Amino acid sequence: MKILGENDRLPAGSTVATIGMFDGVHLGHATLVDFLKQQAADQGKQSLLITFLRHPRQVLHPDEPFKLIMPLDERLKQIEALGPDLLLQLDFTAEFAKLDSSQFIELLRDRYGVSLLVAGYNHRFGHNRGETFRDYCRHGEQLGVKMVKAPEYLGPYAPVSSTIVRGLIAAGRVVDAMHCMGRPHMIRGKVVHGFHNGRGLGFPTANVGEIDPQLLLPHNGAYAVLAHVDGQVLQGMANIGKRPTLDNGDQLSIEVNLFDFDGDIYGKDITLEFISFLRLEFKMCGLEELKHQLTLDRNNAKRILNDYSTTKQ
């Protein structure tokens, strides 16, 4: 996959393109890109995937809370795995948002050689959000750019969209989100010093900090996770929340207990894959009840992770 710059120019009529944010790079996106590549191959042209550096909602509604499913570098990695020939990253600005769909199609034709534009099954573009695919076809005909609508993803977990995936993660339904994306939801951070309560309970934890505040976290609770740290992939259980039993205040923390591991990983980068939800966070009667619950959580997480590893082989 070749990555283009905004100032690059491509020969007239040389590409078949599609456009979208592709946040989460889910199975619906995979269906769209497969269709794009087939359309390009049928015409002997290059497939061009166009995405944005910033989500339009972050630009148009900066005061509204909005979280991304994945960081840009991970999104580009997953897009590359889908196999388009070319990738163009546009900076979505307030000025860019003023383009109507006709102006946008014209820009793609003149700068990037687009002769056919594949529209996602339910995708809209241009500042007039009331326009339909029929309007896009009319504009395209006037500009000499053919419009084609991609098929809807109809797999076992349909319907799939970034909005649906975002809602599943926010609700803690990480198994359903994994089915929609084809891989687990991940967060990345760095192991930092925390409250140091876990070791005294027999469940030492690594505190995960320095997480991009733009990224979506699963709902507060306990999860079975796979942790990528210091070149290893380790089983563990993570808790997202405020640790009410230990009265550590209102600060949100993400802590992971790594199974069968006792190394020093402070300061190391860490990535957590959320494999399954275990339980909601709740205040317990004391440390003995907490230790009992953590033991149950660990046993449950080990069973889930072992089953997951077996199905992945």
CSV table of C-alpha atoms in Angstrom, one decimal:
chain,number,residue,atom,x,y,z
A,1,MET,CA,0.0,0.0,0.0
A,2,LYS,CA,1.4,3.4,-1.0
A,3,ILE,CA,0.5,6.4,1.2
A,4,LEU,CA,-0.2,9.6,-0.7
A,5,GLY,CA,0.2,13.2,0.5
A,6,GLU,CA,-2.6,15.8,0.0
A,7,ASN,CA,-0.4,17.6,-2.5
A,8,ASP,CA,0.2,14.5,-4.7
A,9,ARG,CA,-1.5,14.3,-8.1
A,10,LEU,CA,-2.5,11.2,-9.9
A,11,PRO,CA,-3.2,10.7,-13.6
A,12,ALA,CA,-6.7,11.4,-14.8
A,13,GLY,CA,-9.0,8.3,-14.7
A,14,SER,CA,-6.4,6.2,-12.9
A,15,THR,CA,-8.1,5.3,-9.7
A,16,VAL,CA,-11.3,3.8,-8.2
A,17,ALA,CA,-11.8,5.3,-4.7
A,18,THR,CA,-13.9,5.1,-1.6
A,19,ILE,CA,-13.9,7.4,1.4
A,20,GLY,CA,-14.6,7.2,5.1
A,21,MET,CA,-13.3,7.6,8.6
A,22,PHE,CA,-12.8,3.8,9.0
A,23,ASP,CA,-12.7,4.1,12.8
A,24,GLY,CA,-12.5,0.6,14.2
A,25,VAL,CA,-11.8,-0.9,10.8
A,26,HIS,CA,-14.6,-3.4,11.3
A,27,LEU,CA,-16.1,-6.2,9.1
A,28,GLY,CA,-18.3,-3.7,7.3
A,29,HIS,CA,-15.2,-1.8,6.3
A,30,ALA,CA,-13.6,-5.1,5.1
A,31,THR,CA,-16.7,-5.7,2.9
A,32,LEU,CA,-16.4,-2.2,1.4
A,33,VAL,CA,-12.7,-2.5,0.7
A,34,ASP,CA,-13.0,-5.9,-0.9
A,35,PHE,CA,-15.7,-4.5,-3.2
A,36,LEU,CA,-13.4,-1.5,-4.0
A,37,LYS,CA,-10.5,-3.7,-4.9
A,38,GLN,CA,-12.8,-5.8,-7.2
A,39,GLN,CA,-14.1,-2.7,-9.0
A,40,ALA,CA,-10.6,-1.4,-9.5
A,41,ALA,CA,-9.3,-4.8,-10.8
A,42,ASP,CA,-12.2,-5.1,-13.2
A,43,GLN,CA,-11.2,-1.7,-14.7
A,44,GLY,CA,-7.5,-2.2,-14.6
A,45,LYS,CA,-7.0,0.7,-12.2
A,46,GLN,CA,-5.6,1.3,-8.7
A,47,SER,CA,-7.8,1.1,-5.6
A,48,LEU,CA,-7.7,4.3,-3.6
A,49,LEU,CA,-8.9,4.5,0.0
A,50,ILE,CA,-9.4,8.0,1.4
A,51,THR,CA,-9.6,8.6,5.1
A,52,PHE,CA,-9.3,11.6,7.5
A,53,LEU,CA,-6.6,12.5,10.0
A,54,ARG,CA,-9.3,13.9,12.3
A,55,HIS,CA,-12.9,12.7,12.8
A,56,PRO,CA,-15.4,15.2,11.3
A,57,ARG,CA,-17.3,15.3,14.6
A,58,GLN,CA,-14.2,16.4,16.4
A,59,VAL,CA,-13.9,19.3,14.0
A,60,LEU,CA,-17.5,20.3,13.6
A,61,HIS,CA,-18.6,19.7,17.2
A,62,PRO,CA,-15.4,20.2,19.3
A,63,ASP,CA,-17.4,20.9,22.5
A,64,GLU,CA,-19.3,17.6,22.4
A,65,PRO,CA,-17.8,14.5,24.0
A,66,PHE,CA,-16.6,12.1,21.4
A,67,LYS,CA,-14.1,9.2,21.6
A,68,LEU,CA,-12.3,7.3,18.9
A,69,ILE,CA,-12.1,3.5,18.8
A,70,MET,CA,-8.5,3.4,17.8
A,71,PRO,CA,-5.5,5.7,17.3
A,72,LEU,CA,-4.4,6.8,13.8
A,73,ASP,CA,-1.4,4.6,13.5
A,74,GLU,CA,-3.4,1.5,14.4
A,75,ARG,CA,-6.2,2.5,12.0
A,76,LEU,CA,-3.6,2.8,9.2
A,77,LYS,CA,-2.1,-0.6,10.1
A,78,GLN,CA,-5.5,-2.3,9.9
A,79,ILE,CA,-6.4,-0.5,6.7
A,80,GLU,CA,-3.1,-1.7,5.1
A,81,ALA,CA,-4.1,-5.2,6.1
A,82,LEU,CA,-7.2,-4.9,4.0
A,83,GLY,CA,-5.0,-4.4,0.9
A,84,PRO,CA,-5.9,-1.2,-1.0
A,85,ASP,CA,-3.3,-0.1,-3.5
A,86,LEU,CA,-3.3,3.6,-2.3
A,87,LEU,CA,-4.1,5.4,0.9
A,88,LEU,CA,-4.8,9.1,1.1
A,89,GLN,CA,-5.1,10.9,4.5
A,90,LEU,CA,-7.0,14.2,4.2
A,91,ASP,CA,-7.1,16.7,7.0
A,92,PHE,CA,-10.7,17.4,7.7
A,93,THR,CA,-10.9,21.1,8.4
A,94,ALA,CA,-13.8,23.6,8.9
A,95,GLU,CA,-13.0,24.8,5.3
A,96,PHE,CA,-13.0,21.3,3.9
A,97,ALA,CA,-16.4,20.7,5.6
A,98,LYS,CA,-17.9,23.5,3.5
A,99,LEU,CA,-17.5,21.6,0.3
A,100,ASP,CA,-20.7,20.1,-1.1
A,101,SER,CA,-20.7,16.6,-2.6
A,102,SER,CA,-20.4,17.9,-6.1
A,103,GLN,CA,-17.3,20.0,-5.3
A,104,PHE,CA,-15.8,17.0,-3.4
A,105,ILE,CA,-16.3,14.6,-6.3
A,106,GLU,CA,-14.8,17.2,-8.6
A,107,LEU,CA,-11.7,17.5,-6.3
A,108,LEU,CA,-11.3,13.8,-6.3
A,109,ARG,CA,-11.5,13.6,-10.1
A,110,ASP,CA,-9.1,16.5,-10.7
A,111,ARG,CA,-6.4,15.8,-8.0
A,112,TYR,CA,-6.5,12.1,-7.5
A,113,GLY,CA,-7.6,10.6,-10.9
A,114,VAL,CA,-10.9,9.2,-9.6
A,115,SER,CA,-13.1,7.8,-12.3
A,116,LEU,CA,-15.3,5.7,-10.1
A,117,LEU,CA,-16.3,6.4,-6.5
A,118,VAL,CA,-17.6,3.6,-4.3
A,119,ALA,CA,-20.0,4.8,-1.7
A,120,GLY,CA,-20.3,2.9,1.6
A,121,TYR,CA,-23.6,1.2,2.1
A,122,ASN,CA,-24.9,4.0,4.4
A,123,HIS,CA,-22.2,6.7,4.0
A,124,ARG,CA,-22.9,10.4,3.4
A,125,PHE,CA,-20.4,13.0,2.4
A,126,GLY,CA,-20.5,16.7,1.6
A,127,HIS,CA,-22.0,19.4,3.8
A,128,ASN,CA,-25.5,18.7,2.6
A,129,ARG,CA,-26.3,15.6,4.7
A,130,GLY,CA,-29.8,15.5,3.3
A,131,GLU,CA,-28.5,14.3,-0.1
A,132,THR,CA,-29.0,10.7,-1.2
A,133,PHE,CA,-27.1,8.3,-3.3
A,134,ARG,CA,-29.2,9.3,-6.2
A,135,ASP,CA,-28.0,12.9,-5.8
A,136,TYR,CA,-24.4,11.7,-5.8
A,137,CYS,CA,-25.0,9.8,-9.0
A,138,ARG,CA,-26.5,12.9,-10.6
A,139,HIS,CA,-23.4,15.0,-9.6
A,140,GLY,CA,-21.1,12.2,-10.8
A,141,GLU,CA,-22.7,11.9,-14.2
A,142,GLN,CA,-22.3,15.7,-14.7
A,143,LEU,CA,-18.6,15.4,-13.7
A,144,GLY,CA,-17.8,12.2,-15.5
A,145,VAL,CA,-17.3,10.2,-12.3
A,146,LYS,CA,-19.3,7.0,-12.0
A,147,MET,CA,-20.9,6.3,-8.6
A,148,VAL,CA,-21.4,2.7,-7.3
A,149,LYS,CA,-22.9,1.7,-3.9
A,150,ALA,CA,-21.0,-1.0,-2.0
A,151,PRO,CA,-23.0,-4.0,-0.8
A,152,GLU,CA,-24.0,-4.1,2.8
A,153,TYR,CA,-22.1,-6.4,5.2
A,154,LEU,CA,-24.5,-9.4,5.8
A,155,GLY,CA,-22.3,-11.6,7.9
A,156,PRO,CA,-23.5,-13.2,11.2
A,157,TYR,CA,-22.9,-10.1,13.3
A,158,ALA,CA,-24.7,-7.6,11.0
A,159,PRO,CA,-25.4,-4.8,11.1
A,160,VAL,CA,-22.0,-3.4,11.8
A,161,SER,CA,-21.0,0.3,11.9
A,162,SER,CA,-18.4,2.4,13.8
A,163,THR,CA,-21.3,3.9,15.8
A,164,ILE,CA,-22.5,0.4,16.8
A,165,VAL,CA,-19.0,-0.7,17.7
A,166,ARG,CA,-18.4,2.4,19.8
A,167,GLY,CA,-21.7,1.8,21.7
A,168,LEU,CA,-20.7,-1.8,22.4
A,169,ILE,CA,-17.3,-0.9,23.8
A,170,ALA,CA,-18.8,1.9,25.9
A,171,ALA,CA,-21.3,-0.6,27.4
A,172,GLY,CA,-18.5,-3.1,28.2
A,173,ARG,CA,-19.7,-5.6,25.5
A,174,VAL,CA,-16.2,-6.3,24.3
A,175,VAL,CA,-17.0,-9.8,23.0
A,176,ASP,CA,-19.7,-8.3,20.7
A,177,ALA,CA,-17.3,-5.5,19.7
A,178,MET,CA,-14.7,-8.1,18.9
A,179,HIS,CA,-17.1,-10.0,16.6
A,180,CYS,CA,-18.0,-6.8,14.8
A,181,MET,CA,-14.3,-5.8,14.3
A,182,GLY,CA,-12.9,-9.3,13.8
A,183,ARG,CA,-10.3,-8.6,16.6
A,184,PRO,CA,-10.3,-7.5,20.2
A,185,HIS,CA,-10.6,-3.8,21.2
A,186,MET,CA,-7.2,-2.6,22.4
A,187,ILE,CA,-5.9,0.3,24.5
A,188,ARG,CA,-2.2,1.3,24.7
A,189,GLY,CA,-0.4,3.1,27.5
A,190,LYS,CA,2.6,2.9,29.7
A,191,VAL,CA,3.1,1.1,33.0
A,192,VAL,CA,3.2,3.8,35.7
A,193,HIS,CA,3.2,3.8,39.5
A,194,GLY,CA,-0.2,3.5,41.1
A,195,PHE,CA,-1.6,3.0,44.6
A,196,HIS,CA,0.4,-0.3,45.3
A,197,ASN,CA,-2.5,-1.9,47.1
A,198,GLY,CA,-2.7,-5.0,45.0
A,199,ARG,CA,0.5,-6.7,46.1
A,200,GLY,CA,-0.6,-6.8,49.7
A,201,LEU,CA,-3.8,-8.6,48.6
A,202,GLY,CA,-1.8,-11.2,46.6
A,203,PHE,CA,-2.8,-9.6,43.3
A,204,PRO,CA,-0.1,-7.3,42.2
A,205,THR,CA,-1.2,-4.9,39.5
A,206,ALA,CA,0.4,-2.8,36.8
A,207,ASN,CA,-1.1,0.6,36.6
A,208,VAL,CA,-1.7,1.6,33.0
A,209,GLY,CA,-1.3,5.4,32.4
A,210,GLU,CA,-0.5,7.8,29.6
A,211,ILE,CA,-3.5,6.7,27.5
A,212,ASP,CA,-4.6,9.0,24.7
A,213,PRO,CA,-7.6,10.9,26.1
A,214,GLN,CA,-9.2,10.9,22.7
A,215,LEU,CA,-9.7,7.1,22.8
A,216,LEU,CA,-12.7,5.2,24.0
A,217,LEU,CA,-12.4,3.1,27.2
A,218,PRO,CA,-14.7,0.1,27.9
A,219,HIS,CA,-17.3,0.6,30.7
A,220,ASN,CA,-16.0,0.5,34.2
A,221,GLY,CA,-15.5,-3.1,35.4
A,222,ALA,CA,-13.3,-6.2,35.3
A,223,TYR,CA,-12.1,-7.8,32.1
A,224,ALA,CA,-10.1,-10.8,30.9
A,225,VAL,CA,-7.3,-9.4,28.8
A,226,LEU,CA,-4.2,-10.2,26.9
A,227,ALA,CA,-1.3,-7.9,27.7
A,228,HIS,CA,1.5,-7.1,25.2
A,229,VAL,CA,4.4,-5.8,27.2
A,230,ASP,CA,8.2,-6.1,27.0
A,231,GLY,CA,8.0,-8.4,24.0
A,232,GLN,CA,5.7,-10.9,25.7
A,233,VAL,CA,2.0,-11.7,25.5
A,234,LEU,CA,0.6,-12.4,29.0
A,235,GLN,CA,-2.8,-13.4,30.3
A,236,GLY,CA,-4.3,-11.2,32.9
A,237,MET,CA,-7.4,-9.4,34.3
A,238,ALA,CA,-7.8,-5.7,34.2
A,239,ASN,CA,-10.0,-3.4,36.2
A,240,ILE,CA,-11.3,0.0,34.9
A,241,GLY,CA,-12.7,2.1,37.6
A,242,LYS,CA,-12.3,4.0,40.9
A,243,ARG,CA,-11.5,1.1,43.3
A,244,PRO,CA,-14.4,1.9,45.7
A,245,THR,CA,-13.5,-0.9,48.2
A,246,LEU,CA,-10.1,0.6,48.8
A,247,ASP,CA,-11.3,4.2,49.0
A,248,ASN,CA,-8.8,5.6,46.5
A,249,GLY,CA,-10.9,8.6,45.6
A,250,ASP,CA,-12.6,9.5,42.4
A,251,GLN,CA,-9.6,9.1,40.1
A,252,LEU,CA,-10.2,6.6,37.3
A,253,SER,CA,-7.5,4.0,37.0
A,254,ILE,CA,-6.8,1.0,34.8
A,255,GLU,CA,-4.9,-1.8,36.5
A,256,VAL,CA,-4.0,-5.2,35.2
A,257,ASN,CA,-3.0,-8.2,37.2
A,258,LEU,CA,-0.7,-10.4,35.0
A,259,PHE,CA,-1.0,-14.1,35.6
A,260,ASP,CA,2.2,-16.1,36.4
A,261,PHE,CA,4.4,-13.0,36.0
A,262,ASP,CA,6.5,-11.1,38.5
A,263,GLY,CA,8.8,-9.0,36.3
A,264,ASP,CA,9.6,-5.3,36.6
A,265,ILE,CA,7.8,-3.5,33.8
A,266,TYR,CA,7.5,0.0,35.2
A,267,GLY,CA,8.0,2.5,32.4
A,268,LYS,CA,7.3,-0.1,29.7
A,269,ASP,CA,4.8,0.4,26.9
A,270,ILE,CA,1.8,-1.9,27.3
A,271,THR,CA,-1.2,-2.8,25.1
A,272,LEU,CA,-4.3,-4.5,26.5
A,273,GLU,CA,-6.6,-6.6,24.3
A,274,PHE,CA,-10.0,-6.9,25.9
A,275,ILE,CA,-11.2,-10.5,25.4
A,276,SER,CA,-14.2,-10.7,27.7
A,277,PHE,CA,-16.2,-8.7,30.4
A,278,LEU,CA,-16.1,-10.3,33.8
A,279,ARG,CA,-18.2,-8.2,36.1
A,280,LEU,CA,-19.1,-4.6,37.0
A,281,GLU,CA,-17.1,-2.7,39.6
A,282,PHE,CA,-18.8,-2.5,43.0
A,283,LYS,CA,-17.9,-1.7,46.6
A,284,MET,CA,-17.3,-4.8,48.7
A,285,CYS,CA,-17.6,-5.2,52.5
A,286,GLY,CA,-13.9,-5.4,53.1
A,287,LEU,CA,-10.5,-6.8,52.0
A,288,GLU,CA,-11.4,-10.5,52.6
A,289,GLU,CA,-14.4,-10.2,50.3
A,290,LEU,CA,-12.3,-8.4,47.8
A,291,LYS,CA,-9.6,-11.1,47.8
A,292,HIS,CA,-12.3,-13.8,47.4
A,293,GLN,CA,-13.9,-11.9,44.5
A,294,LEU,CA,-10.5,-11.4,42.8
A,295,THR,CA,-9.8,-15.1,43.1
A,296,LEU,CA,-13.1,-15.9,41.4
A,297,ASP,CA,-12.3,-13.3,38.7
A,298,ARG,CA,-8.8,-14.7,38.1
A,299,ASN,CA,-10.2,-18.3,37.7
A,300,ASN,CA,-12.9,-17.1,35.4
A,301,ALA,CA,-10.4,-15.0,33.3
A,302,LYS,CA,-8.0,-17.9,33.0
A,303,ARG,CA,-10.8,-20.2,31.7
A,304,ILE,CA,-11.9,-17.6,29.2
A,305,LEU,CA,-8.4,-16.8,28.0
A,306,ASN,CA,-7.5,-20.5,27.6
A,307,ASP,CA,-10.6,-21.1,25.6
A,308,TYR,CA,-9.9,-18.0,23.5
A,309,SER,CA,-6.3,-19.2,22.8
A,310,THR,CA,-7.6,-22.6,21.8
A,311,THR,CA,-10.1,-21.2,19.3
A,312,LYS,CA,-7.4,-18.9,17.8
A,313,GLN,CA,-5.1,-21.8,17.0
